[in-house]
């Protein structure tokens, strides 16, 4: 089968054999939004030479503004329900004839709060993790531009909470008055500054107040322009995580990059253990969903 | 005397008689930063025709990067201590010869929190309000790009807390993914949406999570692009104010514009009364400081 994770900014593809082994992989910096029917052509080019008949896709390709809108599945739902809601894409594209193209739906949580929350793409990574999520209640954190905190109860996705942490970091890092207190183009991780920002998140005053500390500490020489980005990162991640408490003893993190490392450090400061999982769990998830849909 | 409030983006000047009556006023969209010694020339042009010998200035003109850096006065401090710390500016500019030019210092609060907080310009507005701040403890809120919450104990400025609310609004309104859910160039105030955002700020999950509600409510048609800016504003102001609780029964607001109206509405929702004061209190403040410095 062919598994495609097509998000806002990139497309990642895996060619899998029947046992789920990765035979080949591809990656392109092409976002899924705004192409309309040309998605067929883009996809065809990306999978050139891969002849498998089954194609499963997840991510923003199924959003409004993507290729086809695959409606959100309501929480709670497990792999079976998600698989049953996959959208079959009909297309005339030559390279896709005689193939079955499916898009995994996103998920919506309308029950945890007065305002609904959603994810699209992350549900597939979580399906790929389900075999290791064996406790009655598990929490998966997928850090990023929009971090997702997902509660899993008895093998089903029960709750979704998004935190706009990565985007907030980027906005203040680049466009705010605080940018003047930070060294341009230098985001080297400084552990002590990150930890100080993390501790600051526990103080009174709230995030809107704490942010100003980048400026005042710069003003009084307590935070150098090179340290400030790490302090800001620690502050924001600290606020994000504190709002998730209480958390189970172990939190599952998806991603092995430096962002996941930072989250693991922040959680460790709260005595919470982490297990890190590869983003390739999306490929396993699509395989599970295909098997559930077409056994 | 001549009173000049010279901030980041504009200069406002008042010509006052001995009783404190405003005889004339001026305003120019010239920020105080980055001009160096050319500030003398800019000031001369702005006060053309005003012949008074005493000139008092406040705001970013006294910041690093302004005309001359006037060091911060430590909290707690009253009008007398602020006046004593005014900086006398020596200049060769023809139009300023035979005049005495002073810059009001900013203030720093190093005691309320592990991270210092500062203000520059607002202290002068507060000095102008001191005659009406007669309770043993009073709170003044100066809403804006960087809102200031200032505690006044026994007539002295005791604490400063900044919240980057206005700037956060502008960043998310303009540069974030949420901008797509909001009507461009339409910031008409929608009371019901503002109140809904305000209520949302009381929910679990934190600001980084709540922000995402602009997107999800847009997605599900619960918030129109025209309503979304007011919801975002209510959310942010709600978070800002909740972090200041507990507050006294009455909060003093500086500013009569629509921002102050929104803050009054948000505070009323928490059963807190407000008294609104004009930003012209800066002029009264400079007059008080001049009298204290040169009686």
Coordinates of C-alpha atoms in Angstrom, one line a residue:
Chain A
X1 CA 0.0 0.0 0.0
X2 CA 0.9 3.7 -0.3
X3 CA 0.5 5.9 2.7
X4 CA 0.5 9.7 2.3
X5 CA 0.6 12.3 5.1
X6 CA -0.2 15.5 3.3
X7 CA -0.3 18.5 5.6
X8 CA -0.2 22.3 5.4
X9 CA 3.4 22.6 4.3
X10 CA 4.6 19.2 3.2
X11 CA 3.8 15.8 1.7
X12 CA 5.4 12.6 3.1
X13 CA 4.8 9.3 1.4
X14 CA 5.7 5.7 2.4
X15 CA 5.5 2.5 0.3
X16 CA 4.7 -0.3 2.6
X17 CA 4.7 -4.1 2.1
X18 CA 2.0 -6.4 3.5
X19 CA 3.8 -6.8 6.8
X20 CA 4.0 -3.0 7.2
X21 CA 7.7 -2.7 6.4
X22 CA 8.8 0.6 4.8
X23 CA 10.1 -0.2 1.3
X24 CA 10.5 3.3 0.1
X25 CA 9.8 6.9 1.3
X26 CA 9.4 10.3 -0.3
X27 CA 9.0 13.9 0.9
X28 CA 8.1 17.1 -0.8
X29 CA 7.6 20.6 0.4
X30 CA 4.1 20.9 -1.2
X31 CA 1.2 21.9 1.0
X32 CA -2.2 20.3 0.5
X33 CA -4.2 23.5 0.5
X34 CA -5.3 25.6 -2.5
X35 CA -4.6 23.1 -5.3
X36 CA -8.2 21.8 -5.9
X37 CA -8.3 19.1 -8.5
X38 CA -4.6 19.5 -9.3
X39 CA -4.0 17.5 -6.2
X40 CA -4.5 14.4 -8.4
X41 CA -1.6 15.4 -10.6
X42 CA 0.7 16.4 -7.7
X43 CA 0.0 13.1 -6.0
X44 CA 0.6 11.1 -9.2
X45 CA 4.0 12.8 -9.6
X46 CA 4.9 12.1 -6.0
X47 CA 4.1 8.4 -6.2
X48 CA 5.7 7.8 -9.6
X49 CA 7.1 4.3 -9.8
X50 CA 5.0 3.0 -6.9
X51 CA 2.4 0.8 -8.4
X52 CA 0.3 -0.3 -5.4
X53 CA -3.4 -0.2 -5.8
X54 CA -4.3 1.0 -2.3
X55 CA -3.6 4.6 -1.4
X56 CA -4.5 6.1 1.9
X57 CA -4.0 9.7 2.7
X58 CA -4.3 11.8 5.9
X59 CA -3.9 15.4 6.9
X60 CA -5.0 18.7 5.5
X61 CA -5.6 17.1 2.1
X62 CA -9.0 16.2 3.6
X63 CA -9.7 19.7 4.9
X64 CA -11.9 22.3 3.4
X65 CA -9.5 23.9 0.9
X66 CA -7.7 20.6 0.4
X67 CA -8.5 18.0 -2.2
X68 CA -11.7 16.7 -0.9
X69 CA -13.3 17.5 2.5
X70 CA -13.5 14.4 4.7
X71 CA -16.0 15.3 7.5
X72 CA -14.8 15.1 11.1
X73 CA -15.5 11.9 13.1
X74 CA -16.8 12.6 16.6
X75 CA -14.9 11.7 19.8
X76 CA -14.9 9.1 21.2
X77 CA -13.9 6.9 18.3
X78 CA -11.4 4.1 17.7
X79 CA -9.7 2.8 14.6
X80 CA -12.8 1.0 13.4
X81 CA -15.0 4.0 13.4
X82 CA -12.3 6.2 11.8
X83 CA -11.7 3.6 9.1
X84 CA -15.4 3.4 8.3
X85 CA -15.5 7.1 7.8
X86 CA -12.7 7.2 5.3
X87 CA -13.6 9.1 2.1
X88 CA -13.2 7.4 -1.2
X89 CA -11.8 9.8 -3.8
X90 CA -13.0 9.5 -7.4
X91 CA -10.7 10.9 -9.9
X92 CA -10.0 10.7 -13.7
X93 CA -6.2 11.1 -13.3
X94 CA -4.5 8.4 -15.5
X95 CA -1.9 7.5 -12.9
X96 CA -4.6 6.9 -10.3
X97 CA -6.9 4.7 -12.5
X98 CA -7.4 1.2 -11.2
X99 CA -6.3 2.4 -7.7
X100 CA -8.4 3.0 -4.6
X101 CA -7.7 6.4 -3.1
X102 CA -9.0 7.1 0.4
X103 CA -8.7 10.1 2.8
X104 CA -8.7 9.6 6.5
X105 CA -11.2 12.0 8.2
X106 CA -10.2 14.4 10.9
X107 CA -11.7 14.2 14.4
X108 CA -13.8 16.6 16.4
X109 CA -14.2 16.8 20.2
X110 CA -17.5 18.5 21.0
X111 CA -17.9 17.2 24.5
X112 CA -14.9 18.3 26.6
X113 CA -15.5 22.0 26.5
X114 CA -18.1 24.6 25.4
X115 CA -16.0 25.2 22.3
X116 CA -15.2 22.3 19.9
X117 CA -11.7 21.2 19.2
X118 CA -10.4 19.3 16.1
X119 CA -7.4 17.6 14.6
X120 CA -6.6 16.3 11.2
X121 CA -3.6 14.1 10.5
X122 CA -2.8 13.5 14.2
X123 CA -5.6 11.0 14.6
X124 CA -3.7 8.8 12.1
X125 CA -0.5 9.0 14.0
X126 CA -2.4 8.1 17.1
X127 CA -4.0 5.1 15.5
X128 CA -0.5 4.0 14.6
X129 CA 0.4 4.2 18.3
X130 CA -2.7 2.4 19.6
X131 CA -0.8 -0.9 20.0
X132 CA 1.4 0.7 22.7
X133 CA -1.4 2.7 24.4
X134 CA -2.6 -0.2 26.6
X135 CA -3.5 1.6 29.8
X136 CA -7.1 2.5 30.5
X137 CA -6.2 6.2 30.1
X138 CA -3.3 7.5 28.1
X139 CA -2.3 11.0 27.0
X140 CA -0.5 11.7 23.7
X141 CA 1.1 15.1 23.1
X142 CA 2.0 16.0 19.5
X143 CA 4.0 19.3 19.9
X144 CA 4.1 21.7 17.0
X145 CA 2.7 24.9 15.6
X146 CA -0.6 23.8 17.0
X147 CA 0.2 21.3 19.7
X148 CA -2.4 18.6 20.2
X149 CA -3.1 16.9 23.6
X150 CA -5.1 13.8 23.0
X151 CA -6.8 11.6 25.7
X152 CA -7.1 7.9 24.9
X153 CA -9.6 5.9 26.9
X154 CA -9.8 2.1 26.4
X155 CA -8.2 2.4 22.9
X156 CA -10.5 5.1 21.6
X157 CA -9.7 8.8 21.0
X158 CA -11.7 10.5 23.8
X159 CA -10.6 14.1 23.9
X160 CA -8.7 16.7 21.9
X161 CA -7.1 19.9 23.1
X162 CA -5.1 22.2 20.9
X163 CA -2.6 24.8 22.1
X164 CA -1.3 27.4 19.7
X165 CA 2.1 27.3 21.3
X166 CA 4.4 27.0 18.3
X167 CA 2.6 29.7 16.4
X168 CA 2.6 32.0 19.4
X169 CA 6.3 31.5 19.7
X170 CA 6.8 32.3 16.1
X171 CA 4.6 35.5 16.3
X172 CA 6.4 36.9 19.3
X173 CA 9.8 35.8 18.0
X174 CA 9.4 37.5 14.7
X175 CA 6.7 40.2 14.7
X176 CA 6.4 41.5 18.2
X177 CA 8.3 44.2 20.2
X178 CA 10.1 41.3 21.9
X179 CA 11.8 40.4 18.7
X180 CA 14.1 43.4 19.3
X181 CA 15.3 41.7 22.6
X182 CA 16.2 38.5 20.7
X183 CA 19.1 37.7 18.5
X184 CA 18.0 37.4 14.9
X185 CA 18.4 34.0 13.3
X186 CA 19.8 32.4 16.5
X187 CA 17.5 29.8 18.1
X188 CA 20.3 27.7 19.7
X189 CA 18.8 25.9 22.7
X190 CA 20.0 27.3 26.0
X191 CA 18.9 24.8 28.8
X192 CA 19.2 27.2 31.7
X193 CA 17.2 29.9 30.0
X194 CA 14.6 27.4 28.9
X195 CA 14.3 26.2 32.5
X196 CA 14.0 29.7 33.8
X197 CA 11.2 30.5 31.4
X198 CA 9.5 27.2 32.5
X199 CA 9.7 28.2 36.1
X200 CA 8.3 31.7 35.3
X201 CA 5.2 30.0 33.9
X202 CA 4.3 29.0 37.4
X203 CA 4.2 32.5 38.8
X204 CA 1.2 34.8 39.3
X205 CA 0.3 37.2 36.5
X206 CA -0.6 35.1 33.5
X207 CA 1.0 34.6 30.1
X208 CA 0.1 38.0 28.8
X209 CA 2.1 39.5 31.7
X210 CA 5.0 36.9 31.7
X211 CA 5.7 37.6 28.0
X212 CA 6.8 41.1 28.9
X213 CA 9.6 39.6 30.9
X214 CA 11.5 39.0 27.7
X215 CA 11.7 42.8 27.4
X216 CA 12.4 43.8 31.0
X217 CA 15.0 41.1 31.6
X218 CA 16.7 42.3 28.4
X219 CA 16.5 45.9 29.6
X220 CA 18.3 45.0 32.8
X221 CA 20.8 42.7 31.3
X222 CA 19.4 39.6 32.9
X223 CA 18.7 37.8 29.6
X224 CA 21.0 38.1 26.6
X225 CA 19.6 38.3 23.1
X226 CA 20.9 34.8 22.5
X227 CA 19.2 33.4 25.7
X228 CA 15.9 35.1 25.2
X229 CA 14.4 32.7 22.5
X230 CA 15.0 29.7 24.8
X231 CA 13.4 31.6 27.8
X232 CA 10.4 32.4 25.6
X233 CA 10.1 28.8 24.5
X234 CA 10.3 27.6 28.1
X235 CA 7.7 30.1 29.2
X236 CA 5.2 29.1 26.5
X237 CA 5.7 25.3 26.8
X238 CA 5.4 25.8 30.6
X239 CA 2.1 27.5 30.2
X240 CA 0.9 24.9 27.8
X241 CA 1.8 22.0 30.0
X242 CA 0.6 23.4 33.3
X243 CA -2.9 23.8 31.7
X244 CA -3.0 20.1 31.0
X245 CA -2.4 19.0 34.6
X246 CA -3.2 16.6 36.2
X247 CA -1.5 14.3 33.7
X248 CA -0.8 10.5 34.1
X249 CA 2.7 9.4 35.1
X250 CA 3.7 8.8 31.5
X251 CA 2.9 11.0 28.5
X252 CA 3.5 9.8 25.0
X253 CA 5.3 12.3 22.7
X254 CA 5.2 12.1 19.0
X255 CA 8.3 13.4 17.3
X256 CA 12.0 13.0 17.9
X257 CA 13.1 16.4 17.0
X258 CA 14.3 19.1 19.3
X259 CA 10.8 20.3 20.0
X260 CA 9.9 16.9 21.5
X261 CA 13.1 17.0 23.5
X262 CA 12.1 20.3 24.9
X263 CA 8.7 19.0 25.9
X264 CA 10.3 15.9 27.5
X265 CA 12.5 18.3 29.5
X266 CA 9.6 20.4 30.6
X267 CA 7.5 17.4 31.6
X268 CA 10.4 15.9 33.5
X269 CA 10.6 19.1 35.5
X270 CA 7.0 18.2 36.7
X271 CA 8.1 14.6 37.4
X272 CA 6.2 13.3 34.4
X273 CA 7.9 10.6 32.3
X274 CA 7.7 10.6 28.5
X275 CA 7.9 8.0 25.8
X276 CA 8.9 9.4 22.4
X277 CA 7.4 8.0 19.2
X278 CA 8.3 8.7 15.6
X279 CA 6.1 10.7 13.3
X280 CA 6.3 7.6 11.0
X281 CA 3.5 6.3 13.2
X282 CA 1.3 8.0 10.6
X283 CA 2.2 5.2 8.1
X284 CA 1.4 2.5 10.6
X285 CA -1.9 4.2 11.3
X286 CA -2.9 4.3 7.7
X287 CA -2.0 0.6 7.3
X288 CA -4.2 -0.2 10.3
X289 CA -7.1 1.9 8.9
X290 CA -6.8 0.3 5.5
X291 CA -6.9 -3.2 7.1
X292 CA -9.9 -2.2 9.2
X293 CA -11.7 -0.8 6.1
X294 CA -10.9 -3.5 3.6
X295 CA -10.0 -6.6 5.5
Chain B
X1 CA 4.6 75.7 31.2
X2 CA 4.8 73.3 28.3
X3 CA 4.0 69.6 28.9
X4 CA 5.0 67.0 26.3
X5 CA 4.0 63.4 26.3
X6 CA 6.3 61.8 23.6
X7 CA 5.8 58.1 23.2
X8 CA 6.6 55.4 20.7
X9 CA 4.3 56.6 17.9
X10 CA 3.2 60.1 18.7
X11 CA 3.9 63.4 20.4
X12 CA 1.2 65.3 22.3
X13 CA 1.9 68.8 23.7
X14 CA -0.1 71.1 26.0
X15 CA 0.4 74.7 26.8
X16 CA -0.7 75.3 30.4
X17 CA -1.2 78.5 32.4
X18 CA -0.3 78.7 36.1
X19 CA -3.7 77.4 37.2
X20 CA -3.2 74.4 35.0
X21 CA -5.7 75.4 32.4
X22 CA -5.0 74.1 28.9
X23 CA -4.4 77.2 26.6
X24 CA -3.4 75.3 23.5
X25 CA -2.6 71.8 22.4
X26 CA -0.7 70.0 19.6
X27 CA -0.3 66.5 18.3
X28 CA 2.1 64.9 15.8
X29 CA 2.6 61.4 14.6
X30 CA 6.3 61.4 15.4
X31 CA 7.7 58.7 17.7
X32 CA 10.4 59.5 20.2
X33 CA 12.8 56.7 19.3
X34 CA 15.8 56.7 16.9
X35 CA 16.2 60.5 16.4
X36 CA 19.1 61.0 18.8
X37 CA 20.0 64.7 19.1
X38 CA 17.6 65.6 16.3
X39 CA 14.9 65.4 19.1
X40 CA 15.8 69.0 20.0
X41 CA 14.9 70.2 16.5
X42 CA 11.7 68.1 16.3
X43 CA 10.6 69.5 19.7
X44 CA 11.4 73.1 18.7
X45 CA 9.2 72.7 15.7
X46 CA 6.4 71.3 17.7
X47 CA 6.3 74.0 20.3
X48 CA 6.7 76.9 17.8
X49 CA 4.9 80.0 19.1
X50 CA 4.9 78.7 22.7
X51 CA 7.3 80.8 24.6
X52 CA 7.2 79.4 28.2
X53 CA 10.5 78.7 29.8
X54 CA 9.6 75.5 31.6
X55 CA 9.3 72.3 29.5
X56 CA 8.5 68.9 31.0
X57 CA 8.4 65.8 28.9
X58 CA 7.5 62.2 29.7
X59 CA 7.3 58.9 27.8
X60 CA 9.7 57.1 25.5
X61 CA 11.7 60.3 24.9
X62 CA 13.4 59.3 28.2
X63 CA 14.1 55.7 27.1
X64 CA 17.2 54.2 25.8
X65 CA 17.0 55.0 22.1
X66 CA 15.0 58.2 22.9
X67 CA 16.6 61.6 23.4
X68 CA 18.2 61.1 26.8
X69 CA 17.9 58.1 29.0
X70 CA 16.2 59.0 32.3
X71 CA 16.9 56.1 34.7
X72 CA 13.9 54.3 36.3
X73 CA 12.7 55.3 39.7
X74 CA 12.1 52.3 42.1
X75 CA 8.7 51.5 43.4
X76 CA 7.3 52.6 45.8
X77 CA 7.6 56.2 45.0
X78 CA 5.3 59.3 45.0
X79 CA 5.2 62.5 43.1
X80 CA 8.0 64.0 45.2
X81 CA 10.5 61.2 44.5
X82 CA 9.6 61.1 40.8
X83 CA 10.0 64.9 40.5
X84 CA 13.4 64.7 42.2
X85 CA 14.6 62.2 39.7
X86 CA 13.6 64.3 36.6
X87 CA 16.5 64.6 34.1
X88 CA 17.6 68.1 33.1
X89 CA 18.4 68.1 29.3
X90 CA 21.2 70.3 28.2
X91 CA 20.9 71.3 24.5
X92 CA 22.3 73.9 22.2
X93 CA 19.2 74.2 20.1
X94 CA 18.4 77.9 19.5
X95 CA 14.7 77.6 20.2
X96 CA 15.4 75.9 23.5
X97 CA 17.9 78.3 24.9
X98 CA 16.9 80.1 28.1
X99 CA 14.4 77.3 28.7
X100 CA 14.6 74.5 31.2
X101 CA 13.9 71.1 29.6
X102 CA 13.2 68.2 31.9
X103 CA 12.4 64.5 31.3
X104 CA 10.2 62.5 33.8
X105 CA 11.9 59.2 34.6
X106 CA 10.1 55.9 34.1
X107 CA 9.4 53.6 37.0
X108 CA 10.5 50.0 37.8
X109 CA 8.9 47.5 40.2
X110 CA 11.5 45.0 41.3
X111 CA 9.6 43.7 44.3
X112 CA 6.3 42.3 43.2
X113 CA 7.7 39.4 41.3
X114 CA 10.9 37.6 40.4
X115 CA 11.0 39.5 37.1
X116 CA 11.0 43.3 37.1
X117 CA 8.3 45.3 35.5
X118 CA 8.5 48.9 34.2
X119 CA 6.5 51.8 32.8
X120 CA 7.5 55.0 31.1
X121 CA 4.9 57.8 30.5
X122 CA 2.1 56.1 32.5
X123 CA 3.7 57.2 35.8
X124 CA 3.0 60.8 34.8
X125 CA -0.7 60.1 34.0
X126 CA -0.9 58.5 37.4
X127 CA 0.6 61.5 39.1
X128 CA -2.0 63.5 37.4
X129 CA -4.7 61.3 38.9
X130 CA -3.3 61.2 42.5
X131 CA -5.7 63.9 43.7
X132 CA -8.6 61.5 43.1
X133 CA -6.8 58.3 44.3
X134 CA -7.6 58.9 48.0
X135 CA -8.3 55.3 49.2
X136 CA -5.4 53.5 51.0
X137 CA -5.2 51.1 48.0
X138 CA -6.2 52.0 44.5
X139 CA -5.7 50.2 41.2
X140 CA -5.3 52.1 37.9
X141 CA -5.5 50.3 34.6
X142 CA -4.1 51.9 31.5
X143 CA -5.2 49.7 28.6
X144 CA -3.2 49.6 25.4
X145 CA -0.7 47.7 23.3
X146 CA 1.0 47.0 26.6
X147 CA -1.6 47.4 29.3
X148 CA -0.4 48.6 32.7
X149 CA -2.0 47.7 36.0
X150 CA -0.6 49.9 38.7
X151 CA -1.2 49.6 42.4
X152 CA -1.3 52.8 44.4
X153 CA -0.7 52.6 48.2
X154 CA -1.1 55.7 50.3
X155 CA -0.6 58.0 47.3
X156 CA 2.6 56.3 46.1
X157 CA 3.1 54.0 43.1
X158 CA 3.6 50.6 44.7
X159 CA 3.4 48.0 41.9
X160 CA 3.4 47.7 38.2
X161 CA 2.2 44.8 36.1
X162 CA 2.3 44.9 32.3
X163 CA 0.1 42.7 30.1
X164 CA 0.9 42.5 26.4
X165 CA -2.8 42.3 25.5
X166 CA -3.1 44.8 22.7
X167 CA 0.0 43.6 21.0
X168 CA -1.1 39.9 21.3
X169 CA -4.5 41.0 19.7
X170 CA -2.7 42.7 16.8
X171 CA -0.4 39.7 16.2
X172 CA -3.1 37.2 16.1
X173 CA -5.5 39.5 14.2
X174 CA -2.9 40.1 11.5
X175 CA -0.2 37.5 11.3
X176 CA -1.6 34.3 12.6
X177 CA -3.6 31.5 11.1
X178 CA -6.6 32.9 12.9
X179 CA -6.5 36.0 10.6
X180 CA -8.1 33.8 8.0
X181 CA -11.1 33.4 10.2
X182 CA -11.5 37.1 10.7
X183 CA -12.9 39.7 8.3
X184 CA -10.1 42.0 7.0
X185 CA -10.3 45.6 8.0
X186 CA -13.5 45.1 10.1
X187 CA -13.1 45.6 13.8
X188 CA -16.6 46.8 14.5
X189 CA -17.4 46.0 18.1
X190 CA -19.9 43.2 18.6
X191 CA -21.0 43.1 22.2
X192 CA -22.4 39.6 22.3
X193 CA -19.2 38.1 20.7
X194 CA -17.0 40.1 23.1
X195 CA -19.0 38.8 26.1
X196 CA -18.7 35.2 24.8
X197 CA -14.9 35.6 24.5
X198 CA -14.9 37.0 27.9
X199 CA -16.8 34.1 29.3
X200 CA -14.5 31.7 27.5
X201 CA -11.5 33.1 29.4
X202 CA -12.9 31.5 32.6
X203 CA -12.8 28.0 31.1
X204 CA -10.1 25.4 31.7
X205 CA -7.4 25.0 29.1
X206 CA -5.6 28.3 29.2
X207 CA -5.1 31.1 26.7
X208 CA -2.9 29.1 24.2
X209 CA -5.8 26.7 23.9
X210 CA -8.7 29.2 24.0
X211 CA -7.1 31.1 21.1
X212 CA -7.8 28.1 18.8
X213 CA -11.5 28.6 19.4
X214 CA -11.4 31.4 16.8
X215 CA -10.6 28.8 14.3
X216 CA -12.9 26.0 15.4
X217 CA -15.9 28.2 15.9
X218 CA -15.3 29.7 12.4
X219 CA -15.0 26.1 11.0
X220 CA -18.4 25.1 12.5
X221 CA -20.2 28.4 11.6
X222 CA -20.5 29.5 15.3
X223 CA -18.6 32.7 14.9
X224 CA -18.7 34.8 11.7
X225 CA -15.6 36.5 10.3
X226 CA -17.2 39.8 11.4
X227 CA -17.8 38.6 15.0
X228 CA -14.4 36.9 15.5
X229 CA -12.3 40.0 16.2
X230 CA -14.6 41.0 19.1
X231 CA -14.6 37.4 20.5
X232 CA -10.8 37.5 20.3
X233 CA -10.7 40.8 22.1
X234 CA -13.0 39.6 24.8
X235 CA -11.0 36.5 25.3
X236 CA -7.7 38.4 25.7
X237 CA -9.1 41.1 27.9
X238 CA -10.8 38.4 30.0
X239 CA -7.5 36.6 30.5
X240 CA -5.8 39.8 31.4
X241 CA -8.3 40.9 33.9
X242 CA -8.8 37.5 35.6
X243 CA -5.1 37.5 36.3
X244 CA -5.4 40.7 38.3
X245 CA -8.0 39.4 40.7
X246 CA -8.8 40.1 43.4
X247 CA -9.3 43.8 42.6
X248 CA -10.8 46.5 44.7
X249 CA -14.5 47.5 44.2
X250 CA -13.5 50.3 41.9
X251 CA -10.8 50.3 39.2
X252 CA -9.6 53.6 37.6
X253 CA -9.3 53.4 33.8
X254 CA -7.2 55.9 31.8
X255 CA -8.6 56.6 28.4
X256 CA -12.0 57.4 27.0
X257 CA -11.7 55.5 23.8
X258 CA -13.4 52.3 22.7
X259 CA -10.7 50.2 24.4
X260 CA -11.4 51.7 27.8
X261 CA -15.1 51.1 27.1
X262 CA -14.4 47.5 26.4
X263 CA -12.4 47.2 29.7
X264 CA -15.2 48.8 31.6
X265 CA -17.6 46.3 30.2
X266 CA -15.3 43.4 31.0
X267 CA -14.8 44.6 34.6
X268 CA -18.6 45.2 35.0
X269 CA -19.1 41.5 34.1
X270 CA -17.0 40.8 37.2
X271 CA -19.0 43.3 39.3
X272 CA -16.1 45.7 39.4
X273 CA -17.0 49.4 38.9
X274 CA -14.8 51.7 36.9
X275 CA -14.0 55.4 36.8
X276 CA -12.7 56.6 33.5
X277 CA -10.1 59.4 33.3
X278 CA -8.7 61.3 30.3
X279 CA -5.2 60.7 29.0
X280 CA -4.8 64.4 29.5
X281 CA -4.0 63.5 33.1
X282 CA -0.4 63.4 31.7
X283 CA -0.5 67.2 31.4
X284 CA -1.7 67.6 35.0
X285 CA 1.0 65.1 36.1
X286 CA 3.7 67.1 34.5
X287 CA 2.4 70.2 36.1
X288 CA 2.4 68.6 39.5
X289 CA 6.0 67.2 39.0
X290 CA 7.3 70.7 37.9
X291 CA 5.7 72.3 41.0
X292 CA 7.3 69.6 43.2
X293 CA 10.7 70.0 41.5
X294 CA 10.8 73.8 41.3
X295 CA 8.4 75.2 43.9

